[in-house]
Amino acid sequence: MSGNVFTVGLIAAWYPSNIGVLLLNKYLLSNYGFRHPIFLTMSHMTACELLSYVAIAWLNIVPMQAIRSQTQFMKIAALSVIFCTSVVSDNISLRFLPVSFNQAVGVTTPFFTAVFAYFLTLRREAWLVYERRSPWSRAS
């Protein structure tokens, strides 16, 4: 049961922190006149790296894992570059878009991820992945 409470606590902490980062980024990039979205992204990524290391190495929240091969390293590096590009693009867009539109576009990510995954792997996801309404909502 304590594992469930911990998970719920993490999710509950994630929402306000995610909203806070988004609103702070919008304020810095649009209202405050900060003109360096890549530096802002670098600062966020550095903080995440340091806090993740503390959580793994000192607090032992999850075990430390070694990279086992060159292939695994290349996959991790590619994922890192793609993720960083995504965050930089998101930060740059905040200068020009309202937060509400930014979030509305972000909500479409699971759908487009499933569509692109189909074109790359030619494997179709379960129909619930493509449905517009939540799979937990009651059928009308």
Coordinates of N, CA and C in Angstrom, one line a residue:
M1 N 0.8 -1.2 0.0 CA 0.0 0.0 0.0 C 0.9 1.3 0.0
S2 N 2.0 1.2 0.7 CA 2.8 2.4 0.7 C 3.4 2.8 -0.6
G3 N 3.6 1.8 -1.5 CA 4.0 2.0 -2.8 C 3.0 2.8 -3.6
N4 N 1.7 2.5 -3.4 CA 0.6 3.2 -4.1 C 0.6 4.6 -3.6
V5 N 0.7 4.8 -2.3 CA 0.7 6.2 -1.7 C 1.9 7.0 -2.3
F6 N 3.0 6.4 -2.4 CA 4.2 7.1 -2.9 C 3.9 7.5 -4.4
T7 N 3.4 6.6 -5.2 CA 3.1 6.8 -6.6 C 2.1 8.0 -6.7
V8 N 1.0 7.9 -5.9 CA 0.0 9.0 -5.9 C 0.6 10.3 -5.5
G9 N 1.5 10.3 -4.5 CA 2.2 11.5 -4.1 C 3.1 12.1 -5.2
L10 N 3.8 11.2 -5.9 CA 4.6 11.7 -7.0 C 3.7 12.3 -8.1
I11 N 2.6 11.7 -8.4 CA 1.7 12.3 -9.5 C 1.1 13.6 -9.0
A12 N 0.8 13.6 -7.7 CA 0.2 14.9 -7.1 C 1.2 16.0 -7.1
A13 N 2.5 15.7 -6.9 CA 3.6 16.7 -7.0 C 3.9 17.1 -8.4
W14 N 3.7 16.2 -9.3 CA 4.1 16.4 -10.7 C 3.2 17.5 -11.3
Y15 N 1.9 17.4 -11.1 CA 1.0 18.4 -11.7 C 1.3 19.9 -11.3
P16 N 1.4 20.2 -10.0 CA 1.7 21.6 -9.8 C 3.1 22.0 -10.2
S17 N 4.1 21.1 -10.2 CA 5.4 21.5 -10.6 C 5.4 21.7 -12.1
N18 N 4.7 20.8 -12.9 CA 4.7 20.9 -14.3 C 4.0 22.2 -14.7
I19 N 2.9 22.6 -14.1 CA 2.2 23.8 -14.4 C 3.0 25.0 -14.0
G20 N 3.7 24.9 -12.8 CA 4.6 26.0 -12.4 C 5.7 26.3 -13.4
V21 N 6.4 25.2 -13.9 CA 7.5 25.4 -14.9 C 6.9 26.0 -16.1
L22 N 5.8 25.5 -16.6 CA 5.2 26.0 -17.8 C 4.9 27.5 -17.7
L23 N 4.2 27.9 -16.6 CA 3.9 29.3 -16.4 C 5.1 30.2 -16.2
L24 N 6.1 29.7 -15.5 CA 7.4 30.4 -15.3 C 8.1 30.6 -16.6
N25 N 8.2 29.6 -17.4 CA 8.8 29.7 -18.7 C 8.0 30.8 -19.6
K26 N 6.7 30.7 -19.6 CA 5.9 31.7 -20.3 C 6.2 33.1 -19.8
Y27 N 6.2 33.3 -18.5 CA 6.5 34.6 -17.9 C 7.9 35.1 -18.3
L28 N 8.9 34.2 -18.2 CA 10.3 34.6 -18.5 C 10.4 34.9 -20.0
L29 N 9.9 34.1 -20.9 CA 10.1 34.3 -22.3 C 9.2 35.4 -22.9
S30 N 8.0 35.6 -22.4 CA 7.1 36.5 -23.1 C 7.0 37.8 -22.3
N31 N 6.7 37.7 -21.0 CA 6.3 38.9 -20.2 C 7.6 39.6 -19.7
Y32 N 8.6 38.8 -19.3 CA 9.8 39.4 -18.7 C 10.8 39.8 -19.7
G33 N 10.7 39.3 -20.9 CA 11.6 39.6 -22.0 C 12.9 38.8 -22.1
F34 N 12.9 37.7 -21.4 CA 14.1 36.8 -21.4 C 14.2 36.2 -22.8
R35 N 15.3 36.4 -23.5 CA 15.4 36.0 -24.9 C 16.3 34.8 -25.2
H36 N 16.5 33.9 -24.2 CA 17.4 32.8 -24.4 C 16.7 31.5 -24.1
P37 N 15.8 31.0 -24.9 CA 15.1 29.7 -24.6 C 16.0 28.5 -24.5
I38 N 17.1 28.5 -25.3 CA 18.0 27.4 -25.2 C 18.8 27.4 -23.9
F39 N 19.2 28.5 -23.4 CA 19.8 28.6 -22.1 C 18.8 28.2 -21.0
L40 N 17.6 28.6 -21.1 CA 16.5 28.2 -20.1 C 16.4 26.7 -20.1
T41 N 16.4 26.1 -21.3 CA 16.3 24.6 -21.4 C 17.5 23.9 -20.8
M42 N 18.7 24.5 -21.1 CA 19.9 23.9 -20.5 C 19.9 24.0 -19.0
S43 N 19.4 25.1 -18.4 CA 19.3 25.2 -17.0 C 18.3 24.2 -16.4
H44 N 17.2 23.9 -17.1 CA 16.2 22.9 -16.6 C 16.8 21.5 -16.7
M45 N 17.5 21.2 -17.8 CA 18.1 19.9 -18.0 C 19.2 19.7 -17.0
T46 N 20.0 20.7 -16.7 CA 21.1 20.5 -15.7 C 20.5 20.3 -14.3
A47 N 19.5 21.0 -13.9 CA 18.8 20.8 -12.7 C 18.2 19.4 -12.6
C48 N 17.6 18.9 -13.6 CA 17.0 17.6 -13.7 C 18.1 16.5 -13.5
E49 N 19.2 16.7 -14.2 CA 20.4 15.8 -14.1 C 20.9 15.7 -12.6
L50 N 21.1 16.9 -12.0 CA 21.6 16.9 -10.7 C 20.7 16.3 -9.7
L51 N 19.4 16.7 -9.8 CA 18.4 16.1 -8.8 C 18.2 14.6 -9.1
S52 N 18.2 14.2 -10.3 CA 18.1 12.8 -10.6 C 19.3 12.0 -10.0
Y53 N 20.5 12.5 -10.1 CA 21.6 11.9 -9.5 C 21.5 11.8 -8.0
V54 N 21.0 12.8 -7.4 CA 20.8 12.8 -5.9 C 19.8 11.7 -5.6
A55 N 18.7 11.7 -6.3 CA 17.6 10.7 -6.1 C 18.1 9.2 -6.3
I56 N 19.0 9.0 -7.2 CA 19.5 7.7 -7.5 C 20.7 7.3 -6.6
A57 N 21.7 8.1 -6.6 CA 22.9 7.8 -5.9 C 22.8 7.9 -4.4
W58 N 22.2 9.0 -3.9 CA 22.2 9.2 -2.5 C 20.9 8.8 -1.8
L59 N 19.8 9.0 -2.4 CA 18.5 8.6 -1.8 C 18.1 7.2 -2.1
N60 N 18.7 6.6 -3.1 CA 18.4 5.2 -3.5 C 17.0 5.0 -3.8
I61 N 16.3 5.9 -4.5 CA 14.9 5.8 -4.9 C 14.8 4.7 -5.9
V62 N 15.7 4.6 -6.9 CA 15.8 3.5 -7.8 C 17.3 3.1 -7.9
P63 N 17.5 1.9 -8.4 CA 18.9 1.5 -8.4 C 19.7 2.1 -9.6
M64 N 21.0 2.3 -9.4 CA 21.9 2.8 -10.4 C 22.0 1.8 -11.5
Q65 N 21.9 2.2 -12.8 CA 22.1 1.2 -13.9 C 23.2 1.6 -14.7
A66 N 24.0 0.7 -15.1 CA 25.1 0.9 -16.0 C 24.7 0.7 -17.5
I67 N 25.3 1.5 -18.4 CA 25.1 1.3 -19.8 C 25.9 0.1 -20.2
R68 N 25.2 -0.9 -20.9 CA 25.9 -2.2 -21.1 C 26.5 -2.3 -22.5
S69 N 26.2 -1.4 -23.4 CA 26.7 -1.6 -24.8 C 26.8 -0.2 -25.5
Q70 N 27.5 -0.2 -26.6 CA 27.6 0.9 -27.4 C 26.2 1.2 -28.0
T71 N 25.5 0.2 -28.4 CA 24.1 0.3 -29.0 C 23.2 0.9 -28.0
Q72 N 23.2 0.5 -26.8 CA 22.4 1.1 -25.7 C 22.7 2.6 -25.5
F73 N 24.0 2.9 -25.5 CA 24.4 4.3 -25.4 C 23.9 5.1 -26.5
M74 N 24.0 4.6 -27.7 CA 23.5 5.4 -28.9 C 22.0 5.6 -28.9
K75 N 21.3 4.6 -28.4 CA 19.8 4.8 -28.3 C 19.5 5.8 -27.2
I76 N 20.2 5.8 -26.1 CA 20.0 6.8 -25.0 C 20.4 8.2 -25.5
A77 N 21.5 8.3 -26.2 CA 21.9 9.6 -26.8 C 20.9 10.1 -27.8
A78 N 20.4 9.3 -28.6 CA 19.3 9.7 -29.6 C 18.1 10.2 -28.9
L79 N 17.6 9.4 -27.9 CA 16.5 9.8 -27.1 C 16.7 11.2 -26.4
S80 N 17.9 11.4 -25.9 CA 18.2 12.6 -25.2 C 18.2 13.8 -26.2
V81 N 18.8 13.6 -27.4 CA 18.8 14.7 -28.3 C 17.3 15.1 -28.8
I82 N 16.5 14.0 -29.0 CA 15.2 14.3 -29.4 C 14.4 15.0 -28.3
F83 N 14.5 14.5 -27.1 CA 13.8 15.1 -26.0 C 14.3 16.5 -25.8
C84 N 15.5 16.8 -25.8 CA 16.1 18.2 -25.7 C 15.5 19.1 -26.8
T85 N 15.5 18.6 -28.0 CA 14.9 19.4 -29.1 C 13.5 19.7 -28.9
S86 N 12.7 18.7 -28.4 CA 11.3 18.9 -28.0 C 11.1 20.0 -27.0
V87 N 11.9 20.0 -25.9 CA 11.8 20.9 -24.9 C 12.2 22.3 -25.3
V88 N 13.3 22.4 -26.1 CA 13.7 23.7 -26.7 C 12.6 24.3 -27.6
S89 N 12.1 23.4 -28.4 CA 11.0 23.9 -29.3 C 9.8 24.4 -28.5
D90 N 9.4 23.6 -27.5 CA 8.3 24.0 -26.6 C 8.6 25.4 -26.0
N91 N 9.8 25.6 -25.5 CA 10.2 26.8 -24.8 C 10.1 28.0 -25.8
I92 N 10.6 27.8 -27.0 CA 10.6 28.8 -28.0 C 9.2 29.2 -28.4
S93 N 8.3 28.2 -28.5 CA 6.9 28.4 -28.9 C 6.2 29.2 -27.8
L94 N 6.6 29.1 -26.6 CA 5.9 29.8 -25.5 C 6.1 31.3 -25.6
R95 N 7.1 31.8 -26.3 CA 7.3 33.2 -26.6 C 6.2 33.7 -27.5
F96 N 5.6 32.9 -28.3 CA 4.7 33.3 -29.3 C 3.2 32.8 -29.1
L97 N 3.1 31.8 -28.3 CA 1.7 31.2 -28.2 C 1.2 31.4 -26.8
P98 N -0.1 31.4 -26.6 CA -0.7 31.4 -25.3 C -0.5 30.0 -24.6
V99 N -0.4 30.0 -23.3 CA -0.2 28.7 -22.6 C -1.3 27.7 -22.9
S100 N -2.6 28.2 -23.0 CA -3.7 27.3 -23.3 C -3.6 26.6 -24.6
F101 N -3.1 27.4 -25.7 CA -2.9 26.7 -27.0 C -1.8 25.7 -26.9
N102 N -0.7 26.1 -26.2 CA 0.4 25.2 -26.1 C 0.0 23.9 -25.5
Q103 N -0.8 24.0 -24.4 CA -1.3 22.7 -23.8 C -2.3 22.0 -24.7
A104 N -3.1 22.7 -25.4 CA -4.1 22.0 -26.3 C -3.3 21.2 -27.4
V105 N -2.2 21.8 -27.9 CA -1.4 21.1 -28.9 C -0.8 19.9 -28.2
G106 N -0.3 20.0 -27.0 CA 0.4 19.0 -26.3 C -0.5 17.8 -26.0
V107 N -1.8 18.0 -25.9 CA -2.8 17.0 -25.6 C -2.9 16.0 -26.8
T108 N -2.6 16.5 -28.0 CA -2.7 15.6 -29.2 C -1.5 14.7 -29.3
T109 N -0.4 14.9 -28.5 CA 0.8 14.1 -28.6 C 0.5 12.6 -28.6
P110 N -0.3 12.0 -27.7 CA -0.4 10.5 -27.7 C -1.0 10.0 -29.0
F111 N -2.0 10.8 -29.6 CA -2.6 10.3 -30.9 C -1.5 10.3 -32.0
F112 N -0.8 11.4 -32.1 CA 0.2 11.5 -33.2 C 1.4 10.5 -32.9
T113 N 1.7 10.2 -31.7 CA 2.7 9.2 -31.4 C 2.3 7.9 -31.9
A114 N 1.0 7.5 -31.6 CA 0.5 6.2 -32.1 C 0.5 6.2 -33.6
V115 N 0.1 7.3 -34.3 CA 0.1 7.3 -35.8 C 1.5 7.1 -36.3
F116 N 2.4 7.9 -35.8 CA 3.8 7.8 -36.3 C 4.4 6.4 -36.0
A117 N 4.1 5.9 -34.9 CA 4.6 4.6 -34.5 C 4.1 3.5 -35.5
Y118 N 2.8 3.7 -36.0 CA 2.3 2.8 -37.0 C 3.1 2.9 -38.3
F119 N 3.4 4.1 -38.7 CA 4.1 4.2 -40.0 C 5.5 3.7 -39.9
L120 N 6.1 3.8 -38.7 CA 7.5 3.3 -38.5 C 7.6 1.8 -38.3
T121 N 6.6 1.3 -37.6 CA 6.7 -0.1 -37.2 C 5.7 -1.0 -37.9
L122 N 4.7 -0.4 -38.6 CA 3.6 -1.1 -39.3 C 2.9 -2.0 -38.3
R123 N 2.9 -1.7 -37.0 CA 2.1 -2.4 -36.0 C 1.0 -1.4 -35.5
R124 N -0.2 -1.9 -35.5 CA -1.4 -1.1 -35.1 C -1.6 -1.2 -33.6
E125 N -1.8 -0.1 -32.9 CA -2.1 -0.1 -31.5 C -3.6 -0.5 -31.3
A126 N -3.9 -0.8 -30.0 CA -5.3 -1.1 -29.7 C -6.2 0.1 -30.0
W127 N -7.5 -0.1 -30.4 CA -8.3 0.9 -30.8 C -8.5 2.0 -29.8
L128 N -8.4 1.7 -28.5 CA -8.6 2.7 -27.4 C -7.5 3.8 -27.5
V129 N -6.4 3.5 -28.1 CA -5.3 4.4 -28.2 C -5.7 5.6 -29.1
Y130 N -6.5 5.2 -30.2 CA -6.9 6.2 -31.2 C -8.2 6.9 -30.8
E131 N -9.0 6.4 -29.9 CA -10.2 7.0 -29.5 C -10.1 8.4 -29.0
R132 N -11.0 9.3 -29.3 CA -11.0 10.7 -28.8 C -11.4 10.8 -27.3
R133 N -12.3 10.0 -26.9 CA -12.7 10.1 -25.5 C -11.8 9.2 -24.7
S134 N -11.8 9.4 -23.4 CA -11.0 8.6 -22.5 C -11.5 7.2 -22.4
P135 N -10.6 6.2 -22.3 CA -11.0 4.8 -22.3 C -11.8 4.5 -20.9
W136 N -11.7 5.4 -20.0 CA -12.3 5.2 -18.7 C -13.7 5.9 -18.6
S137 N -14.0 6.7 -19.6 CA -15.3 7.3 -19.6 C -16.4 6.3 -19.9
R138 N -17.6 6.6 -19.5 CA -18.7 5.6 -19.7 C -19.2 5.8 -21.1
A139 N -19.6 4.7 -21.7 CA -20.1 4.7 -23.1 C -21.5 5.4 -23.1
S140 N -21.7 6.2 -24.2 CA -23.0 6.9 -24.3 C -24.0 6.0 -24.9

